[in-house]
mmCIF file of N, CA and C in Angstrom:
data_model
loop_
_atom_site.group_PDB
_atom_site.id
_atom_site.type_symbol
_atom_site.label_atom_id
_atom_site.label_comp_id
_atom_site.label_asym_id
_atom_site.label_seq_id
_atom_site.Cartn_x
_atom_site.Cartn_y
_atom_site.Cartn_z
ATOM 1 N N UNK G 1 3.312 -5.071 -13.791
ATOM 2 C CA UNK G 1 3.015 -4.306 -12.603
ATOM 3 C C UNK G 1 4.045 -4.638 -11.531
ATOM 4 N N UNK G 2 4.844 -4.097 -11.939
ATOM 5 C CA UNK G 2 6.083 -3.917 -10.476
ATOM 6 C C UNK G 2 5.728 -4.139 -9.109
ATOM 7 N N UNK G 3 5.551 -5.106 -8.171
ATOM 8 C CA UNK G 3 4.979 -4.561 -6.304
ATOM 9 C C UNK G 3 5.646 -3.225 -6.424
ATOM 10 N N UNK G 4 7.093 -2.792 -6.086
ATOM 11 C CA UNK G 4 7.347 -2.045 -5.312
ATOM 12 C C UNK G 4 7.814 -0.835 -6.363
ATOM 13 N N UNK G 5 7.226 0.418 -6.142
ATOM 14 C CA UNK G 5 7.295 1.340 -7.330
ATOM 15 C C UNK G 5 7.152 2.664 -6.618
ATOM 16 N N UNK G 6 7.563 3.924 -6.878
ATOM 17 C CA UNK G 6 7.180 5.541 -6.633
ATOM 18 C C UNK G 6 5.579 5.144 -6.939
ATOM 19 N N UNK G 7 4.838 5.443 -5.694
ATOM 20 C CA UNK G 7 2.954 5.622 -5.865
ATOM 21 C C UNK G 7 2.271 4.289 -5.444
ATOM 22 N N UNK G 8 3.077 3.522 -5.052
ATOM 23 C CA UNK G 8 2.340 2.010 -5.016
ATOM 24 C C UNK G 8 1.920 2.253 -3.478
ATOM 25 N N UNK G 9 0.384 2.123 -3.208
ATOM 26 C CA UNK G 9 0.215 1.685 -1.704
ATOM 27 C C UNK G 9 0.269 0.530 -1.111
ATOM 28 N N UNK G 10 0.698 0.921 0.336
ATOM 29 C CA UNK G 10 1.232 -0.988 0.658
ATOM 30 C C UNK G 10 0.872 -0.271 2.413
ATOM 31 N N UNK G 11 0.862 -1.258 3.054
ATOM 32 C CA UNK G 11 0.398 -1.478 4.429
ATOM 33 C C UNK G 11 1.588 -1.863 5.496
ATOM 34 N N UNK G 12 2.184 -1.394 6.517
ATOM 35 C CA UNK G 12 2.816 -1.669 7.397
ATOM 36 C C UNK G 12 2.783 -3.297 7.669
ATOM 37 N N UNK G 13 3.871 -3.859 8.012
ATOM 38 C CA UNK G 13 3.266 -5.319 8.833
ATOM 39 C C UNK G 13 4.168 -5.761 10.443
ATOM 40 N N UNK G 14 5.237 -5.079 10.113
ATOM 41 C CA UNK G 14 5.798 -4.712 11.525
ATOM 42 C C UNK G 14 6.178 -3.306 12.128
ATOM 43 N N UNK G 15 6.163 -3.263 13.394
ATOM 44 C CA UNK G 15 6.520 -1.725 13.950
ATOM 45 C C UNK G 15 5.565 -1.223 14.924
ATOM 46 N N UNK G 16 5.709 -0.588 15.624
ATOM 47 C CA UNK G 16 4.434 1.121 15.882
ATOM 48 C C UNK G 16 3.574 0.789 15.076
ATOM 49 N N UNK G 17 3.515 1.056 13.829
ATOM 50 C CA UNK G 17 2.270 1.370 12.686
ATOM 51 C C UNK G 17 1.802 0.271 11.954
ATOM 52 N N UNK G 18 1.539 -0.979 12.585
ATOM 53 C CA UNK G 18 1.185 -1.854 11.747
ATOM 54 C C UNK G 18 -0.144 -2.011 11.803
ATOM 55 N N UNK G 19 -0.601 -2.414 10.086
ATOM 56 C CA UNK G 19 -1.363 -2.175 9.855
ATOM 57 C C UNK G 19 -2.096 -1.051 9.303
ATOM 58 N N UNK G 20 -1.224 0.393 9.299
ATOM 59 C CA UNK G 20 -1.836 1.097 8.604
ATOM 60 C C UNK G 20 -0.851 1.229 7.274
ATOM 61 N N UNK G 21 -1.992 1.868 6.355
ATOM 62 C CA UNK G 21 -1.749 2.190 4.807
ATOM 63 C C UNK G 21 -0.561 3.233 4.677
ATOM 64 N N UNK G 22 0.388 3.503 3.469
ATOM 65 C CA UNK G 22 1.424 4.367 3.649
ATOM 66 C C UNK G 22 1.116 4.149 1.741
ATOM 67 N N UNK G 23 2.339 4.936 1.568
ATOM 68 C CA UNK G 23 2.463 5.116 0.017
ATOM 69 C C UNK G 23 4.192 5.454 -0.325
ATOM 70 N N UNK G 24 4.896 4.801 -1.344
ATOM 71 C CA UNK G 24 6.113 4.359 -1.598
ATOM 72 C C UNK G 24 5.881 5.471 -2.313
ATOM 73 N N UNK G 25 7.323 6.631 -1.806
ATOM 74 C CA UNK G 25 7.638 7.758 -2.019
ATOM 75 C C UNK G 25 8.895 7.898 -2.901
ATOM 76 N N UNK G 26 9.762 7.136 -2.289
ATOM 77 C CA UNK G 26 10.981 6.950 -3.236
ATOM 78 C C UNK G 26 11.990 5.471 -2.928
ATOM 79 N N UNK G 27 12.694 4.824 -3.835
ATOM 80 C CA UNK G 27 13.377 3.340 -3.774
ATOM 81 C C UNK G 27 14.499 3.651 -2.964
ATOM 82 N N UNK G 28 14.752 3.453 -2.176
ATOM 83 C CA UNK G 28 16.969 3.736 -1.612
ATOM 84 C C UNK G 28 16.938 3.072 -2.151
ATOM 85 N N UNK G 29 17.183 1.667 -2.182
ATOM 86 C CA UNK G 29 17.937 0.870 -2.266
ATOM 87 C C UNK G 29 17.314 -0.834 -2.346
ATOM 88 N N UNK G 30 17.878 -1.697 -2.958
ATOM 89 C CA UNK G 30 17.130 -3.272 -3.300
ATOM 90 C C UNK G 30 16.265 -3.472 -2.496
ATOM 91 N N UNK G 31 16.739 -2.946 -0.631
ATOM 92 C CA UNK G 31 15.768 -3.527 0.275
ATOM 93 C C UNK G 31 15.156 -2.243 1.414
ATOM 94 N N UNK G 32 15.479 -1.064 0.571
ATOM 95 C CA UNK G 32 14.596 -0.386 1.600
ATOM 96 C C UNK G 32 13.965 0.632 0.798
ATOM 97 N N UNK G 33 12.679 1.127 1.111
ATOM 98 C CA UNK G 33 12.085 1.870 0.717
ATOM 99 C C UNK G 33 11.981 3.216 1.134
ATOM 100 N N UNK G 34 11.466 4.855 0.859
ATOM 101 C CA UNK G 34 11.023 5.657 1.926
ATOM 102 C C UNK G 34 9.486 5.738 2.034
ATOM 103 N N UNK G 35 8.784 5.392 2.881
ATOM 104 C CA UNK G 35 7.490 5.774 2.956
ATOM 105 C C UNK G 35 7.003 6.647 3.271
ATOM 106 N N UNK G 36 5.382 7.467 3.358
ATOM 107 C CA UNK G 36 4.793 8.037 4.178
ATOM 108 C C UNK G 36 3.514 7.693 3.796
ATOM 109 N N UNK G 37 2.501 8.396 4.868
ATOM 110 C CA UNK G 37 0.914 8.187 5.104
ATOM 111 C C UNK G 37 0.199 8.880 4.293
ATOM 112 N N UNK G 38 0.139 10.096 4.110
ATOM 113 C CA UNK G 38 1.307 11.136 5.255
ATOM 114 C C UNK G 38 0.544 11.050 7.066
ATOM 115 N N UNK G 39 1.132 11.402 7.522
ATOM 116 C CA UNK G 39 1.256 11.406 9.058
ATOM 117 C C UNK G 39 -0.357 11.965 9.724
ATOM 118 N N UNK G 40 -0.734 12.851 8.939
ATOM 119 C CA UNK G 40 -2.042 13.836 9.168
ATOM 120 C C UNK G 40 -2.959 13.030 9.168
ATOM 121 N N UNK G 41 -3.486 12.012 7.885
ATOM 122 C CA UNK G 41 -4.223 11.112 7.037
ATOM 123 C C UNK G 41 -4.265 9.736 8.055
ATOM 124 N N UNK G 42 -2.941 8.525 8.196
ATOM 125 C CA UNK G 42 -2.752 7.382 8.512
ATOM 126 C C UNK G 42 -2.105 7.388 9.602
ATOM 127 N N UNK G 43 -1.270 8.375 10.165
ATOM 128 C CA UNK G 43 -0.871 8.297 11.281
ATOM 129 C C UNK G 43 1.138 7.810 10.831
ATOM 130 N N UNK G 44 1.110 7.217 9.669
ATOM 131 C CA UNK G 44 2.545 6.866 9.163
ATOM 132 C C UNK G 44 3.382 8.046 8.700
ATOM 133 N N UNK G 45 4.512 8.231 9.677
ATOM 134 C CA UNK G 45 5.263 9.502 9.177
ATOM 135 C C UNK G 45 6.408 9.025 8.360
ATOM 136 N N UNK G 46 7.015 10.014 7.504
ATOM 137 C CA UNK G 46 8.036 9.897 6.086
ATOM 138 C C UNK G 46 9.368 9.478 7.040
ATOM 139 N N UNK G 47 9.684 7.454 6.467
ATOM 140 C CA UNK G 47 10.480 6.940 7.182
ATOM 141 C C UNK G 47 10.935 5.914 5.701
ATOM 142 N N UNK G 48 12.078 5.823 6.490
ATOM 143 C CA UNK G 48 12.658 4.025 6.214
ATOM 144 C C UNK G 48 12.215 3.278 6.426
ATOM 145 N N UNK G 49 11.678 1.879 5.077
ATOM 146 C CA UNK G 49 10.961 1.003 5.878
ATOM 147 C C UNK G 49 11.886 -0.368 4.989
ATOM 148 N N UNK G 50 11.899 -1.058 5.287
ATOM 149 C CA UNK G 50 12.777 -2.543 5.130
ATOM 150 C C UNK G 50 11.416 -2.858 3.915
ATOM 151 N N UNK G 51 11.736 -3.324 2.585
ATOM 152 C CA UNK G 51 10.589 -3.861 2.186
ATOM 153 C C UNK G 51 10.057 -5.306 2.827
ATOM 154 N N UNK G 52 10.683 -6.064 3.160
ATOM 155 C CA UNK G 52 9.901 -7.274 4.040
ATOM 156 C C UNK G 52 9.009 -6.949 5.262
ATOM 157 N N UNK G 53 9.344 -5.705 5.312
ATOM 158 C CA UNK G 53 8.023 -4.979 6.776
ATOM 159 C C UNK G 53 6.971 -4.624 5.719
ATOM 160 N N UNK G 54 6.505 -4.622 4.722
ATOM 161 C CA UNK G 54 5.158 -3.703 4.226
ATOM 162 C C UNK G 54 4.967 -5.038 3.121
ATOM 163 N N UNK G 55 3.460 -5.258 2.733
ATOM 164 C CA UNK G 55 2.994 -5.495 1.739
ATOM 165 C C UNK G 55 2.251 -4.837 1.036
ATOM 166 N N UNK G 56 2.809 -4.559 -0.333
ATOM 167 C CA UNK G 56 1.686 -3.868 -1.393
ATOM 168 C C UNK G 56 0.013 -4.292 -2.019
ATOM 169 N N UNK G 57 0.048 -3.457 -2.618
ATOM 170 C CA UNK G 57 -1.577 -3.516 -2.505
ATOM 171 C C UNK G 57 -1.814 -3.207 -4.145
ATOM 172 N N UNK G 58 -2.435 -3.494 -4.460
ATOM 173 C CA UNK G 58 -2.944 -2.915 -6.541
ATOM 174 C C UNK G 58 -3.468 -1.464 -6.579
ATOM 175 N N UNK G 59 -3.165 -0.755 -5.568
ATOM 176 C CA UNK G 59 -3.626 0.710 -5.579
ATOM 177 C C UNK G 59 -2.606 1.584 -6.154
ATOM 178 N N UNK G 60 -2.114 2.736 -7.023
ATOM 179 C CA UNK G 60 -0.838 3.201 -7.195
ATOM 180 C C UNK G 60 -1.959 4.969 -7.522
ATOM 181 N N UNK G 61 -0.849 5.569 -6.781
ATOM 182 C CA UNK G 61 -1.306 7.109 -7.188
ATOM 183 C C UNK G 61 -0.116 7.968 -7.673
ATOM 184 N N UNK G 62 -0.675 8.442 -8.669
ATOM 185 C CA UNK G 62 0.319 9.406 -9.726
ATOM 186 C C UNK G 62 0.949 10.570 -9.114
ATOM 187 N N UNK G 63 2.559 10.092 -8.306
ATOM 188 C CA UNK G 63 3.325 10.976 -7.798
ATOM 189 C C UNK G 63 4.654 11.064 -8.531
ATOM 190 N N UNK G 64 5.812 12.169 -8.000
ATOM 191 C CA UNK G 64 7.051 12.021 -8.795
ATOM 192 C C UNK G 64 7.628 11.435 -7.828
ATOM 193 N N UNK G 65 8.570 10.860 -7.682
ATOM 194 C CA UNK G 65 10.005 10.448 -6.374
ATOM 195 C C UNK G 65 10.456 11.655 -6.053
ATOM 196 N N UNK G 66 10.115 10.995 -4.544
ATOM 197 C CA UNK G 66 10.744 11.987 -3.853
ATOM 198 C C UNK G 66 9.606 13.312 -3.709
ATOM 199 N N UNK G 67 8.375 13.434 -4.016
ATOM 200 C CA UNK G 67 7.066 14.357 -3.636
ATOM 201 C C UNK G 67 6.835 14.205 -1.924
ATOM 202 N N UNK G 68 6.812 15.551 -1.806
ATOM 203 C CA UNK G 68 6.240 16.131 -0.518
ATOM 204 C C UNK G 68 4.966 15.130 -0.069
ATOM 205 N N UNK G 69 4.550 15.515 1.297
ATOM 206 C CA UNK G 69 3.559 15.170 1.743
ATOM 207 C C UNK G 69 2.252 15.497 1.243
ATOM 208 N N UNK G 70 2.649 17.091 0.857
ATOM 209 C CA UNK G 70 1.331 17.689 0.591
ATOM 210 C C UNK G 70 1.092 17.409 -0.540
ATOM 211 N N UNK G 71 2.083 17.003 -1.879
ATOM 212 C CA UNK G 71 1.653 16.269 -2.710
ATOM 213 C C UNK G 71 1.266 15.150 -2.656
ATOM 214 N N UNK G 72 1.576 13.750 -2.021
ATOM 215 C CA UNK G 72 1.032 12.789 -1.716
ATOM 216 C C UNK G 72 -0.362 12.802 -1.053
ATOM 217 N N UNK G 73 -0.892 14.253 -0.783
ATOM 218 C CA UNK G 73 -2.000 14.297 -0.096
ATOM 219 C C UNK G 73 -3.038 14.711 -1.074
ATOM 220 N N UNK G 74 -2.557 15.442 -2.316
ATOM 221 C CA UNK G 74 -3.358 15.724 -3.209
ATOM 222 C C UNK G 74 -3.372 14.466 -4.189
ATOM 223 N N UNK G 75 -2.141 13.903 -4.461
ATOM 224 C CA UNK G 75 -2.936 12.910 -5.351
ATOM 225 C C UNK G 75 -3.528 11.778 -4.883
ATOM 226 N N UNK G 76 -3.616 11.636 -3.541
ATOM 227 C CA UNK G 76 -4.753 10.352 -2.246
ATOM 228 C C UNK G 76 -6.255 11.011 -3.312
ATOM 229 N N UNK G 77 -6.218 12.367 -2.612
ATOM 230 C CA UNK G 77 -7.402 12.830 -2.976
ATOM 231 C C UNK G 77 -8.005 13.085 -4.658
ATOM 232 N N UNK G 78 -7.003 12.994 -5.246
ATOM 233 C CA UNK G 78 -7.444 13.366 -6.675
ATOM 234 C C UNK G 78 -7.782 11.826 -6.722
ATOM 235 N N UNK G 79 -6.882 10.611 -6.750
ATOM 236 C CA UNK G 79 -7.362 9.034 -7.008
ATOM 237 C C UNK G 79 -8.371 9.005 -5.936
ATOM 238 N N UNK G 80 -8.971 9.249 -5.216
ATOM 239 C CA UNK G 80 -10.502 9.225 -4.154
ATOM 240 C C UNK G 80 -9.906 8.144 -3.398
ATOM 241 N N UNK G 81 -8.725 8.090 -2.785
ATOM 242 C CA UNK G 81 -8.256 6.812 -1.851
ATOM 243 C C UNK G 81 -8.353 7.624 -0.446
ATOM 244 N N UNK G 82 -9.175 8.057 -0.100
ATOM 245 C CA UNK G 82 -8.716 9.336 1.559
ATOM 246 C C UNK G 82 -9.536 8.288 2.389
ATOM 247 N N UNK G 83 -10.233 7.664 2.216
ATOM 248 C CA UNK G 83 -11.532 6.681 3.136
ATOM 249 C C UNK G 83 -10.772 5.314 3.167
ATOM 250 N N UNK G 84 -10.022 4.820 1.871
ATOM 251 C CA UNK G 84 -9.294 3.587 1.902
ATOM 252 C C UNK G 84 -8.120 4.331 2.589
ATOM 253 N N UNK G 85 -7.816 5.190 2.680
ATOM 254 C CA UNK G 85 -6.238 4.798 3.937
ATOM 255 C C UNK G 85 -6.530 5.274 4.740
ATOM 256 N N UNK G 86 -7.255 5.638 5.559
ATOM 257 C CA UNK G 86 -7.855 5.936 6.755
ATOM 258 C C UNK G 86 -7.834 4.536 7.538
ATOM 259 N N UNK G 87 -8.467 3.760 6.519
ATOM 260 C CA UNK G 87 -9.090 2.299 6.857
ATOM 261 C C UNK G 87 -7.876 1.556 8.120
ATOM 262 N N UNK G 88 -7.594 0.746 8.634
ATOM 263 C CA UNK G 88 -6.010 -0.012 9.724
ATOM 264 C C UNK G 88 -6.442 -1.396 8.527
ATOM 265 N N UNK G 89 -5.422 -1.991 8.319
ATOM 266 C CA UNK G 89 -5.754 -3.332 8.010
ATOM 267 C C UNK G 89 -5.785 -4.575 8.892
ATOM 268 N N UNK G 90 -6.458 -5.363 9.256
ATOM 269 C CA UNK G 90 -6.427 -6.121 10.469
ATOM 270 C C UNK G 90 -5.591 -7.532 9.891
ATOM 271 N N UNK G 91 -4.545 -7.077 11.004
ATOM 272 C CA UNK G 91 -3.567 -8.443 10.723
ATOM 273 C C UNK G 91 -4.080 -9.661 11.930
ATOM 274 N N UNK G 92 -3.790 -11.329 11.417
ATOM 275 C CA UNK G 92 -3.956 -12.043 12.016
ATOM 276 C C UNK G 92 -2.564 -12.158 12.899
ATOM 277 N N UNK G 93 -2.338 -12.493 14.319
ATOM 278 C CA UNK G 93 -1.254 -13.352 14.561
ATOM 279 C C UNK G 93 -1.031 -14.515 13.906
ATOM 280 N N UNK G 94 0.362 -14.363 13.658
ATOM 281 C CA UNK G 94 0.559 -16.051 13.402
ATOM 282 C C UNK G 94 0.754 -16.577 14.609
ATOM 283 N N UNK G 95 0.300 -18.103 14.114
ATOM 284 C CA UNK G 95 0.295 -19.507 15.423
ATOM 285 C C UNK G 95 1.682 -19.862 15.360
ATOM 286 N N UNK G 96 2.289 -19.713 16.644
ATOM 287 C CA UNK G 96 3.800 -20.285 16.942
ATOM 288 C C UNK G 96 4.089 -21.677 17.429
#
């Protein structure tokens, strides 16, 4: 089970949007990913994200690389994940 894969959900941990759920759309490159929410759903719009900003999650939904939003929105809903990414994940501060 690969972390970082086309369909794997993973969670923001720095930025604007941390804390909410997104879904790995397509790989650029060793260290960056493209994500989205989609934007409608989580509030996360189709971006660049550094993989050391997001941690994955054991959730994966059956998309191609590089699928639209509105596909990423049908297969949320075909795997019944629309209530789990709605969800924010509550991050702790770390103690400095």
């Amino acid at each position: 089970m690969p972390a970082i894969e086309v369909g794997r959900v993973c969670y923001k941990t720095r930025g604007r949007e941390v804390g909410r759920k997104c879904v790995i759309v397509d790989i650029v490159d060793e260290n960056t990913v493209l994500v989205t929410g989609p934007k409608s759903l989580t509030g996360v719009r189709r971006r660049r994200v550094n993989i050391s900003h997001i941690v994955s999650l054991d959730k994966v939904v059956q998309i191609n690389k590089g699928a639209s939003d509105e596909e990423v929105m049908k297969a949320i809903e075909a795997a019944g994940l629309v209530d789990f990414m709605r969800e924010r994940v509550k991050l702790e501060k770390a103690l400095a």
